[in-house]
PDB file of C-alpha atoms in Angstrom:
ATOM      1  CA  MET A1485     -20.864 -31.742 -43.848  1.00 41.00           C
ATOM      2  CA  ILE A1486     -18.101 -30.909 -41.285  1.00 37.00           C
ATOM      3  CA  PRO A1487     -14.606 -31.448 -42.876  1.00 39.00           C
ATOM      4  CA  THR A1488     -12.531 -34.202 -41.368  1.00 37.00           C
ATOM      5  CA  LEU A1489      -9.578 -32.822 -39.440  1.00 33.00           C
ATOM      6  CA  GLN A1490      -6.523 -34.561 -40.829  1.00 35.00           C
ATOM      7  CA  ARG A1491      -3.936 -33.582 -38.227  1.00 34.00           C
ATOM      8  CA  LEU A1492      -2.939 -31.311 -35.351  1.00 29.00           C
ATOM      9  CA  VAL A1493       0.465 -29.787 -35.364  1.00 33.00           C
ATOM     10  CA  HIS A1494       1.539 -28.131 -32.046  1.00 34.00           C
ATOM     11  CA  ALA A1495       3.523 -24.970 -32.677  1.00 35.00           C
ATOM     12  CA  GLY A1496       4.290 -23.116 -29.492  1.00 37.00           C
ATOM     13  CA  HIS A1497       1.069 -22.228 -27.808  1.00 37.00           C
ATOM     14  CA  VAL A1498      -1.067 -22.606 -31.007  1.00 36.00           C
ATOM     15  CA  PHE A1499      -2.379 -25.687 -32.783  1.00 34.00           C
ATOM     16  CA  ILE A1500      -2.250 -25.393 -36.589  1.00 33.00           C
ATOM     17  CA  TYR A1501      -4.654 -27.624 -38.409  1.00 36.00           C
ATOM     18  CA  GLY A1502      -5.870 -28.315 -41.936  1.00 41.00           C
ATOM     19  CA  ASP A1503      -8.898 -30.050 -43.447  1.00 46.00           C
ATOM     20  CA  SER A1504      -9.188 -32.266 -46.516  1.00 42.00           C
ATOM     21  CA  ARG A1505      -9.628 -29.209 -48.717  1.00 47.00           C
ATOM     22  CA  GLY A1506      -6.413 -27.592 -47.591  1.00 45.00           C
ATOM     23  CA  ARG A1507      -7.985 -24.777 -45.487  1.00 48.00           C
ATOM     24  CA  ARG A1508      -5.966 -23.824 -42.393  1.00 51.00           C
ATOM     25  CA  GLY A1509      -6.874 -22.277 -39.136  1.00 49.00           C
ATOM     26  CA  CYS A1510      -5.800 -22.163 -35.522  1.00 50.00           C
ATOM     27  CA  ALA A1511      -7.063 -22.942 -31.965  1.00 54.00           C
ATOM     28  CA  PHE A1512      -5.451 -21.937 -28.704  1.00 63.00           C
ATOM     29  CA  HIS A1513      -4.038 -24.443 -26.266  1.00 70.00           C
ATOM     30  CA  PRO A1514      -6.409 -24.714 -23.253  1.00 74.00           C
ATOM     31  CA  ARG A1515      -3.644 -23.432 -20.989  1.00 67.00           C
ATOM     32  CA  VAL A1516      -3.345 -20.281 -23.054  1.00 71.00           C
ATOM     33  CA  MET A1517      -7.084 -19.774 -23.038  1.00 77.00           C
ATOM     34  CA  LEU A1518      -7.159 -20.131 -19.254  1.00 72.00           C
ATOM     35  CA  ALA A1519      -4.252 -17.700 -18.866  1.00 67.00           C
ATOM     36  CA  LEU A1520      -5.886 -15.092 -21.102  1.00 73.00           C
ATOM     37  CA  LEU A1521      -9.161 -15.505 -19.262  1.00 74.00           C
ATOM     38  CA  ILE A1522      -7.346 -14.897 -15.909  1.00 69.00           C
ATOM     39  CA  ILE A1523      -5.409 -11.913 -17.162  1.00 73.00           C
ATOM     40  CA  GLY A1524      -8.372 -10.436 -19.025  1.00 74.00           C
ATOM     41  CA  GLY A1525     -10.756 -10.978 -16.129  1.00 71.00           C
ATOM     42  CA  THR A1526      -8.258  -9.329 -13.739  1.00 68.00           C
ATOM     43  CA  LEU A1527      -7.873  -6.296 -15.908  1.00 75.00           C
ATOM     44  CA  VAL A1528     -11.597  -5.932 -16.502  1.00 73.00           C
ATOM     45  CA  TYR A1529     -12.365  -6.291 -12.736  1.00 64.00           C
ATOM     46  CA  HIS A1530      -9.615  -3.686 -11.954  1.00 69.00           C
ATOM     47  CA  TRP A1531     -11.120  -1.289 -14.407  1.00 76.00           C
ATOM     48  CA  PHE A1532     -14.866  -1.802 -13.611  1.00 78.00           C
ATOM     49  CA  GLY A1533     -14.673  -3.245 -10.067  1.00 71.00           C
ATOM     50  CA  THR A1534     -12.735  -0.377  -8.596  1.00 77.00           C
ATOM     51  CA  THR A1535     -13.560   3.239  -7.902  1.00 85.00           C
ATOM     52  CA  THR A1536     -11.519   6.031  -9.551  1.00 88.00           C
ATOM     53  CA  TYR A1537     -10.860   8.816  -7.166  1.00 91.00           C
ATOM     54  CA  GLN A1538      -9.007  12.173  -7.374  1.00 96.00           C
ATOM     55  CA  ASN A1539      -7.342  12.635  -4.074  1.00 95.00           C
ATOM     56  CA  GLU A1540      -7.595  16.208  -2.816  1.00 94.00           C
ATOM     57  CA  PHE A1541      -4.632  15.807  -0.496  1.00 96.00           C
ATOM     58  CA  THR A1542      -2.198  14.415  -2.958  1.00 94.00           C
ATOM     59  CA  GLY A1543      -3.575  15.363  -6.391  1.00 94.00           C
ATOM     60  CA  ARG A1544      -3.233  11.815  -7.579  1.00 94.00           C
ATOM     61  CA  GLU A1545      -5.874   9.730  -9.318  1.00 93.00           C
ATOM     62  CA  GLN A1546      -6.289   6.436  -7.580  1.00 91.00           C
ATOM     63  CA  LYS A1547      -8.049   3.133  -8.160  1.00 90.00           C
ATOM     64  CA  LEU A1548      -9.745   2.100  -4.939  1.00 92.00           C
ATOM     65  CA  ALA A1549     -11.093  -1.241  -3.768  1.00 87.00           C
ATOM     66  CA  LEU A1550     -13.616   0.360  -1.372  1.00 90.00           C
ATOM     67  CA  ALA A1551     -15.811   3.036  -2.919  1.00 89.00           C
ATOM     68  CA  THR A1552     -16.531   5.187   0.084  1.00 95.00           C
ATOM     69  CA  PRO A1553     -14.774   6.533   3.235  1.00 96.00           C
ATOM     70  CA  GLN A1554     -17.605   4.940   5.225  1.00 96.00           C
ATOM     71  CA  GLU A1555     -16.508   1.439   4.045  1.00 96.00           C
ATOM     72  CA  GLU A1556     -12.962   2.251   5.111  1.00 96.00           C
ATOM     73  CA  ILE A1557     -14.119   3.534   8.481  1.00 97.00           C
ATOM     74  CA  ALA A1558     -16.160   0.293   9.030  1.00 96.00           C
ATOM     75  CA  LEU A1559     -13.134  -1.872   8.107  1.00 93.00           C
ATOM     76  CA  GLY A1560     -10.847   0.061  10.505  1.00 95.00           C
ATOM     77  CA  LEU A1561     -13.288  -0.084  13.335  1.00 96.00           C
ATOM     78  CA  GLN A1562     -13.728  -3.751  12.815  1.00 95.00           C
ATOM     79  CA  SER A1563      -9.982  -4.485  12.803  1.00 94.00           C
ATOM     80  CA  ALA A1564      -8.964  -2.136  15.565  1.00 95.00           C
ATOM     81  CA  PRO A1565      -9.799  -4.432  18.616  1.00 95.00           C
ATOM     82  CA  GLN A1566      -7.839  -7.273  17.182  1.00 93.00           C
ATOM     83  CA  MET A1567      -4.769  -5.031  16.494  1.00 92.00           C
ATOM     84  CA  ILE A1568      -4.918  -3.762  20.059  1.00 95.00           C
ATOM     85  CA  ARG A1569      -5.002  -7.297  21.469  1.00 94.00           C
ATOM     86  CA  GLU A1570      -2.057  -8.387  19.301  1.00 91.00           C
ATOM     87  CA  MET A1571       0.059  -5.471  20.513  1.00 92.00           C
ATOM     88  CA  GLY A1572      -0.465  -6.138  24.228  1.00 94.00           C
ATOM     89  CA  GLY A1573      -3.447  -3.921  24.756  1.00 97.00           C
ATOM     90  CA  LEU A1574      -3.478  -0.201  25.375  1.00 97.00           C
ATOM     91  CA  SER A1575      -0.737   1.561  27.373  1.00 97.00           C
ATOM     92  CA  ARG A1576      -1.270   1.536  31.167  1.00 97.00           C
ATOM     93  CA  ASP A1577       0.193   5.048  31.358  1.00 97.00           C
ATOM     94  CA  PRO A1578      -2.693   7.536  31.345  1.00 97.00           C
ATOM     95  CA  ALA A1579      -0.489  10.621  31.044  1.00 98.00           C
ATOM     96  CA  ALA A1580       1.224   9.138  27.969  1.00 98.00           C
ATOM     97  CA  ARG A1581      -2.146   8.295  26.414  1.00 98.00           C
ATOM     98  CA  ALA A1582      -3.397  11.749  27.095  1.00 98.00           C
ATOM     99  CA  LYS A1583      -0.311  13.236  25.400  1.00 98.00           C
ATOM    100  CA  VAL A1584      -0.887  11.121  22.255  1.00 98.00           C
ATOM    101  CA  ASP A1585      -4.603  12.215  22.259  1.00 98.00           C
ATOM    102  CA  ALA A1586      -3.722  15.890  22.662  1.00 98.00           C
ATOM    103  CA  VAL A1587      -1.123  15.976  19.900  1.00 98.00           C
ATOM    104  CA  GLY A1588      -3.431  14.061  17.573  1.00 98.00           C
ATOM    105  CA  ALA A1589      -6.335  16.447  18.337  1.00 98.00           C
ATOM    106  CA  ARG A1590      -4.080  19.502  17.564  1.00 98.00           C
ATOM    107  CA  LEU A1591      -3.102  18.002  14.256  1.00 98.00           C
ATOM    108  CA  ILE A1592      -6.670  17.224  13.304  1.00 97.00           C
ATOM    109  CA  ALA A1593      -7.958  20.702  14.409  1.00 97.00           C
ATOM    110  CA  SER A1594      -5.281  22.566  12.437  1.00 96.00           C
ATOM    111  CA  THR A1595      -5.466  20.677   9.100  1.00 96.00           C
ATOM    112  CA  ALA A1596      -7.804  19.891   6.267  1.00 95.00           C
ATOM    113  CA  ALA A1597      -8.161  16.427   7.852  1.00 95.00           C
ATOM    114  CA  LYS A1598     -10.826  17.986  10.029  1.00 95.00           C
ATOM    115  CA  GLN A1599     -13.024  18.468   6.972  1.00 95.00           C
ATOM    116  CA  THR A1600     -12.994  14.752   6.076  1.00 96.00           C
ATOM    117  CA  THR A1601     -15.473  12.182   7.234  1.00 96.00           C
ATOM    118  CA  TYR A1602     -12.767   9.978   8.788  1.00 97.00           C
ATOM    119  CA  GLN A1603     -13.135   9.116  12.426  1.00 95.00           C
ATOM    120  CA  PHE A1604      -9.602   9.772  13.701  1.00 97.00           C
ATOM    121  CA  LYS A1605      -8.682   8.074  16.906  1.00 97.00           C
ATOM    122  CA  PHE A1606      -5.176   7.766  18.369  1.00 98.00           C
ATOM    123  CA  HIS A1607      -4.070   4.681  20.350  1.00 98.00           C
ATOM    124  CA  LEU A1608      -0.961   4.210  22.473  1.00 98.00           C
ATOM    125  CA  LEU A1609      -0.217   0.546  22.598  1.00 97.00           C
ATOM    126  CA  ALA A1610       1.474  -1.228  25.537  1.00 97.00           C
ATOM    127  CA  ASP A1611       3.983  -3.089  23.322  1.00 95.00           C
ATOM    128  CA  ALA A1612       7.375  -1.932  24.776  1.00 94.00           C
ATOM    129  CA  ARG A1613       9.575  -3.909  22.318  1.00 93.00           C
ATOM    130  CA  THR A1614       8.272  -3.261  18.885  1.00 91.00           C
ATOM    131  CA  VAL A1615       9.194   0.197  17.487  1.00 92.00           C
ATOM    132  CA  ASN A1616       6.239   0.841  15.250  1.00 91.00           C
ATOM    133  CA  ALA A1617       3.321   3.052  14.307  1.00 93.00           C
ATOM    134  CA  PHE A1618       0.580   2.293  11.783  1.00 93.00           C
ATOM    135  CA  ALA A1619      -2.844   3.353  10.603  1.00 94.00           C
ATOM    136  CA  LEU A1620      -5.900   1.380   9.622  1.00 93.00           C
ATOM    137  CA  PRO A1621      -8.328   2.575   6.916  1.00 94.00           C
ATOM    138  CA  GLY A1622     -10.719   5.229   8.149  1.00 96.00           C
ATOM    139  CA  GLY A1623      -8.664   6.912  10.881  1.00 97.00           C
ATOM    140  CA  GLN A1624      -7.650   4.400  13.566  1.00 97.00           C
ATOM    141  CA  ILE A1625      -3.981   5.303  14.375  1.00 97.00           C
ATOM    142  CA  PHE A1626      -1.607   3.345  16.580  1.00 96.00           C
ATOM    143  CA  ILE A1627       1.780   3.973  18.120  1.00 96.00           C
ATOM    144  CA  THR A1628       3.693   1.606  20.375  1.00 96.00           C
ATOM    145  CA  GLU A1629       5.261   2.545  23.699  1.00 97.00           C
ATOM    146  CA  ALA A1630       8.569   1.322  22.333  1.00 95.00           C
ATOM    147  CA  LEU A1631       8.571   4.064  19.768  1.00 96.00           C
ATOM    148  CA  PHE A1632       6.814   6.706  21.991  1.00 98.00           C
ATOM    149  CA  ARG A1633       9.513   6.317  24.705  1.00 97.00           C
ATOM    150  CA  ARG A1634      12.319   7.054  22.278  1.00 96.00           C
ATOM    151  CA  PHE A1635      10.978  10.480  21.313  1.00 97.00           C
ATOM    152  CA  LYS A1636      12.897  13.515  22.526  1.00 96.00           C
ATOM    153  CA  SER A1637      10.152  16.105  21.814  1.00 97.00           C
ATOM    154  CA  GLU A1638       6.386  16.592  21.225  1.00 98.00           C
ATOM    155  CA  ASP A1639       7.319  17.543  17.686  1.00 98.00           C
ATOM    156  CA  GLN A1640       8.630  14.095  17.013  1.00 98.00           C
ATOM    157  CA  LEU A1641       5.405  12.523  18.215  1.00 98.00           C
ATOM    158  CA  ALA A1642       3.490  14.987  16.023  1.00 98.00           C
ATOM    159  CA  GLY A1643       5.623  13.937  13.033  1.00 98.00           C
ATOM    160  CA  VAL A1644       4.715  10.311  13.495  1.00 97.00           C
ATOM    161  CA  LEU A1645       1.029  10.938  13.994  1.00 98.00           C
ATOM    162  CA  GLY A1646       0.945  13.346  11.050  1.00 98.00           C
ATOM    163  CA  HIS A1647       2.664  10.686   8.901  1.00 97.00           C
ATOM    164  CA  GLU A1648       0.021   8.143   9.906  1.00 96.00           C
ATOM    165  CA  MET A1649      -2.749  10.678   9.183  1.00 98.00           C
ATOM    166  CA  GLY A1650      -1.195  10.960   5.766  1.00 97.00           C
ATOM    167  CA  HIS A1651      -1.763   7.247   5.180  1.00 96.00           C
ATOM    168  CA  VAL A1652      -5.463   7.665   6.088  1.00 97.00           C
ATOM    169  CA  VAL A1653      -6.304  10.710   3.890  1.00 97.00           C
ATOM    170  CA  GLY A1654      -4.028   9.320   1.132  1.00 96.00           C
ATOM    171  CA  ARG A1655      -6.342   6.218   1.208  1.00 96.00           C
ATOM    172  CA  HIS A1656      -3.266   4.050   0.902  1.00 94.00           C
ATOM    173  CA  SER A1657      -4.632   0.907   2.430  1.00 91.00           C
ATOM    174  CA  ASN A1658      -7.636   1.039   0.124  1.00 93.00           C
ATOM    175  CA  GLU A1659      -5.439   1.628  -2.905  1.00 92.00           C
ATOM    176  CA  GLN A1660      -3.122  -1.134  -1.817  1.00 87.00           C
ATOM    177  CA  MET A1661      -6.009  -3.593  -1.730  1.00 86.00           C
ATOM    178  CA  ALA A1662      -6.868  -2.777  -5.390  1.00 86.00           C
ATOM    179  CA  ASN A1663      -3.244  -2.899  -6.553  1.00 80.00           C
ATOM    180  CA  SER A1664      -2.532  -6.174  -4.734  1.00 79.00           C
ATOM    181  CA  ARG A1665      -5.581  -7.834  -6.293  1.00 79.00           C
ATOM    182  CA  LEU A1666      -4.498  -6.554  -9.723  1.00 75.00           C
ATOM    183  CA  TRP A1667      -0.900  -7.727  -9.587  1.00 68.00           C
ATOM    184  CA  SER A1668      -1.821 -11.055  -7.956  1.00 77.00           C
ATOM    185  CA  GLY A1669      -4.279 -11.776 -10.692  1.00 72.00           C
ATOM    186  CA  LEU A1670      -1.828 -10.831 -13.438  1.00 69.00           C
ATOM    187  CA  ALA A1671       0.895 -12.968 -11.805  1.00 73.00           C
ATOM    188  CA  GLN A1672      -1.465 -15.965 -11.636  1.00 73.00           C
ATOM    189  CA  GLY A1673      -2.299 -15.582 -15.328  1.00 69.00           C
ATOM    190  CA  ILE A1674       1.252 -15.174 -16.464  1.00 68.00           C
ATOM    191  CA  GLY A1675       2.246 -18.150 -14.351  1.00 70.00           C
ATOM    192  CA  VAL A1676      -0.308 -20.331 -16.153  1.00 65.00           C
ATOM    193  CA  LEU A1677       0.723 -18.882 -19.537  1.00 66.00           C
ATOM    194  CA  THR A1678       4.469 -19.599 -19.037  1.00 70.00           C
ATOM    195  CA  SER A1679       4.110 -23.039 -17.325  1.00 70.00           C
ATOM    196  CA  ASP A1680       5.137 -26.012 -19.458  1.00 62.00           C
ATOM    197  CA  GLY A1681       3.818 -28.545 -17.020  1.00 60.00           C
ATOM    198  CA  TYR A1682       7.329 -29.574 -15.805  1.00 59.00           C
ATOM    199  CA  ASN A1683       8.594 -26.483 -13.924  1.00 58.00           C
ATOM    200  CA  ASN A1684       7.110 -23.333 -12.419  1.00 62.00           C
ATOM    201  CA  THR A1685      10.067 -20.917 -13.205  1.00 60.00           C
ATOM    202  CA  GLY A1686       7.752 -18.553 -15.124  1.00 57.00           C
ATOM    203  CA  ALA A1687       5.197 -18.503 -12.290  1.00 58.00           C
ATOM    204  CA  HIS A1688       7.894 -17.809  -9.730  1.00 60.00           C
ATOM    205  CA  ILE A1689       9.233 -14.856 -11.828  1.00 57.00           C
ATOM    206  CA  ALA A1690       5.698 -13.479 -12.346  1.00 52.00           C
ATOM    207  CA  HIS A1691       5.023 -13.538  -8.573  1.00 59.00           C
ATOM    208  CA  MET A1692       8.367 -11.970  -7.782  1.00 64.00           C
ATOM    209  CA  VAL A1693       7.470  -9.111 -10.250  1.00 56.00           C
ATOM    210  CA  ALA A1694       4.045  -8.727  -8.690  1.00 47.00           C
ATOM    211  CA  GLN A1695       5.527  -8.618  -5.232  1.00 59.00           C
ATOM    212  CA  TYR A1696       8.021  -6.026  -6.298  1.00 55.00           C
ATOM    213  CA  LYS A1697       5.238  -3.881  -7.822  1.00 52.00           C
ATOM    214  CA  VAL A1698       3.096  -4.018  -4.676  1.00 49.00           C
ATOM    215  CA  MET A1699       6.112  -3.256  -2.485  1.00 57.00           C
ATOM    216  CA  LYS A1700       7.038  -0.339  -4.674  1.00 53.00           C
ATOM    217  CA  PHE A1701       3.573   1.133  -4.170  1.00 55.00           C
ATOM    218  CA  SER A1702       4.078   0.678  -0.452  1.00 77.00           C
ATOM    219  CA  ARG A1703       7.449   2.529  -0.491  1.00 83.00           C
ATOM    220  CA  ASP A1704       5.862   5.336  -2.565  1.00 87.00           C
ATOM    221  CA  ASP A1705       3.052   5.558   0.039  1.00 90.00           C
ATOM    222  CA  GLU A1706       5.565   5.957   2.855  1.00 92.00           C
ATOM    223  CA  LEU A1707       7.277   8.878   1.029  1.00 93.00           C
ATOM    224  CA  GLU A1708       3.896  10.432   0.238  1.00 95.00           C
ATOM    225  CA  SER A1709       2.831  10.196   3.882  1.00 96.00           C
ATOM    226  CA  ASP A1710       6.033  11.707   5.009  1.00 96.00           C
ATOM    227  CA  ALA A1711       5.311  14.765   2.731  1.00 97.00           C
ATOM    228  CA  LEU A1712       1.767  15.007   4.138  1.00 97.00           C
ATOM    229  CA  GLY A1713       3.116  14.678   7.643  1.00 97.00           C
ATOM    230  CA  VAL A1714       5.456  17.672   7.004  1.00 98.00           C
ATOM    231  CA  ARG A1715       2.425  19.648   5.774  1.00 97.00           C
ATOM    232  CA  PHE A1716       0.284  18.762   8.771  1.00 98.00           C
ATOM    233  CA  MET A1717       3.093  19.584  11.177  1.00 98.00           C
ATOM    234  CA  LEU A1718       3.593  23.047   9.724  1.00 97.00           C
ATOM    235  CA  GLN A1719      -0.099  23.748   9.695  1.00 97.00           C
ATOM    236  CA  ALA A1720      -0.302  22.765  13.350  1.00 97.00           C
ATOM    237  CA  GLY A1721       2.669  24.777  14.384  1.00 97.00           C
ATOM    238  CA  TYR A1722       5.111  21.987  14.893  1.00 98.00           C
ATOM    239  CA  ASN A1723       8.737  21.854  13.703  1.00 97.00           C
ATOM    240  CA  PRO A1724       8.838  19.558  10.662  1.00 97.00           C
ATOM    241  CA  GLU A1725      12.647  19.003  11.046  1.00 97.00           C
ATOM    242  CA  ALA A1726      11.623  16.793  14.048  1.00 97.00           C
ATOM    243  CA  LEU A1727      10.533  14.264  11.507  1.00 96.00           C
ATOM    244  CA  ILE A1728      14.174  13.841  10.449  1.00 96.00           C
ATOM    245  CA  GLY A1729      14.936  12.978  14.073  1.00 95.00           C
ATOM    246  CA  VAL A1730      12.257  10.245  13.878  1.00 95.00           C
ATOM    247  CA  MET A1731      14.019   8.803  10.867  1.00 93.00           C
ATOM    248  CA  GLU A1732      17.264   8.662  12.921  1.00 92.00           C
ATOM    249  CA  ILE A1733      15.386   6.860  15.734  1.00 92.00           C
ATOM    250  CA  LEU A1734      14.068   4.282  13.186  1.00 88.00           C
ATOM    251  CA  ALA A1735      17.566   3.810  11.814  1.00 86.00           C
ATOM    252  CA  GLU A1736      18.966   3.241  15.285  1.00 87.00           C
ATOM    253  CA  ALA A1737      16.107   0.804  16.139  1.00 85.00           C
ATOM    254  CA  SER A1738      16.848  -1.223  13.054  1.00 76.00           C
ATOM    255  CA  GLY A1739      20.565  -1.560  13.963  1.00 70.00           C
ATOM    256  CA  GLY A1740      21.758   1.122  11.533  1.00 52.00           C
ATOM    257  CA  SER A1741      20.993  -1.121   8.519  1.00 47.00           C
ATOM    258  CA  SER A1742      20.708   0.924   5.386  1.00 43.00           C
ATOM    259  CA  GLY A1743      20.494  -1.768   2.719  1.00 42.00           C
ATOM    260  CA  SER A1744      18.940  -1.384  -0.712  1.00 37.00           C
ATOM    261  CA  ASP A1745      15.303  -0.348  -0.999  1.00 36.00           C
ATOM    262  CA  PHE A1746      14.809  -3.110  -3.552  1.00 36.00           C
ATOM    263  CA  MET A1747      12.263  -5.632  -2.214  1.00 36.00           C
ATOM    264  CA  SER A1748      11.686  -3.487   0.894  1.00 48.00           C
ATOM    265  CA  SER A1749       8.234  -2.242   1.821  1.00 48.00           C
ATOM    266  CA  HIS A1750       9.755   0.889   3.367  1.00 60.00           C
ATOM    267  CA  PRO A1751      12.364   3.213   2.013  1.00 68.00           C
ATOM    268  CA  SER A1752      15.566   3.401   4.014  1.00 76.00           C
ATOM    269  CA  PRO A1753      15.647   6.176   6.674  1.00 76.00           C
ATOM    270  CA  ASP A1754      18.507   7.913   4.738  1.00 79.00           C
ATOM    271  CA  ASN A1755      16.373   8.083   1.587  1.00 84.00           C
ATOM    272  CA  ARG A1756      13.373   9.281   3.567  1.00 91.00           C
ATOM    273  CA  ILE A1757      15.448  12.055   5.154  1.00 93.00           C
ATOM    274  CA  GLU A1758      16.407  13.400   1.781  1.00 93.00           C
ATOM    275  CA  LYS A1759      12.754  13.423   0.647  1.00 94.00           C
ATOM    276  CA  ILE A1760      11.592  14.958   3.986  1.00 96.00           C
ATOM    277  CA  ARG A1761      14.057  17.902   3.482  1.00 96.00           C
ATOM    278  CA  GLU A1762      12.655  18.372  -0.047  1.00 96.00           C
ATOM    279  CA  ALA A1763       9.122  18.351   1.323  1.00 97.00           C
ATOM    280  CA  ILE A1764       9.920  20.936   3.991  1.00 97.00           C
ATOM    281  CA  ALA A1765      11.458  23.255   1.460  1.00 97.00           C
ATOM    282  CA  ARG A1766       8.438  22.812  -0.868  1.00 95.00           C
ATOM    283  CA  GLU A1767       5.848  23.401   1.857  1.00 95.00           C
ATOM    284  CA  ARG A1768       7.621  26.468   3.240  1.00 91.00           C
ATOM    285  CA  LYS A1769       7.586  28.346  -0.081  1.00 83.00           C
TER     286      LYS A1769
END
């Protein structure tokens, strides 16, 4: 015969109960159970639903959302046309486009990037207002005319393209997808766990922490790509100090702002210059 439950006493997140014979036990609050399921499921999926990869360019072990370079290539090729449309199409200057292609080709031919399966392609975008360069997974690399027109040398162009190549071979976008999924899931679980039904302070804090973690990974990726860009420039015969000039261009374009790196997806140009100098010294040894 099942004992009759005499009472439920709520103590924090656990219900303490006793039966008519004085035995005691516990049962989790449904909200706690839901939170633990979310957190546990997120951790299990991050462990078993990602691919562990030892990156030959950086030496780091990574957790990747996409298992193969072919998947990254497909994603990049699928996304490239939309990115080109959003940035005003390709540059109408054939000589400038040819320059970008030539410098990119020299970087690929002179470095270990040539041995990868990535389909590198360099695009000069018509956007004359946005100072930017970026890479999609798999090798699609973009630079705006607004940034290109500010360069004072071919070496500076090589620095930017080498940096973006670093993002590709570093598999940063792929790793970011896995990290974003991990921290978003953990934040959701912690938010459920800390909610009392009246306010969402705990959830807001959890999401802020998750956002900070993801942005920290992004800042680390930028510094790692700077270091790879220095390596590629040296291997291709370019002057890596030109990348310092690029940082000065970026600082000028941002109005000279050099605020804290906290909650910023990119390190400040001043911090990047220091790390670039260290990378140059290290690569020249």
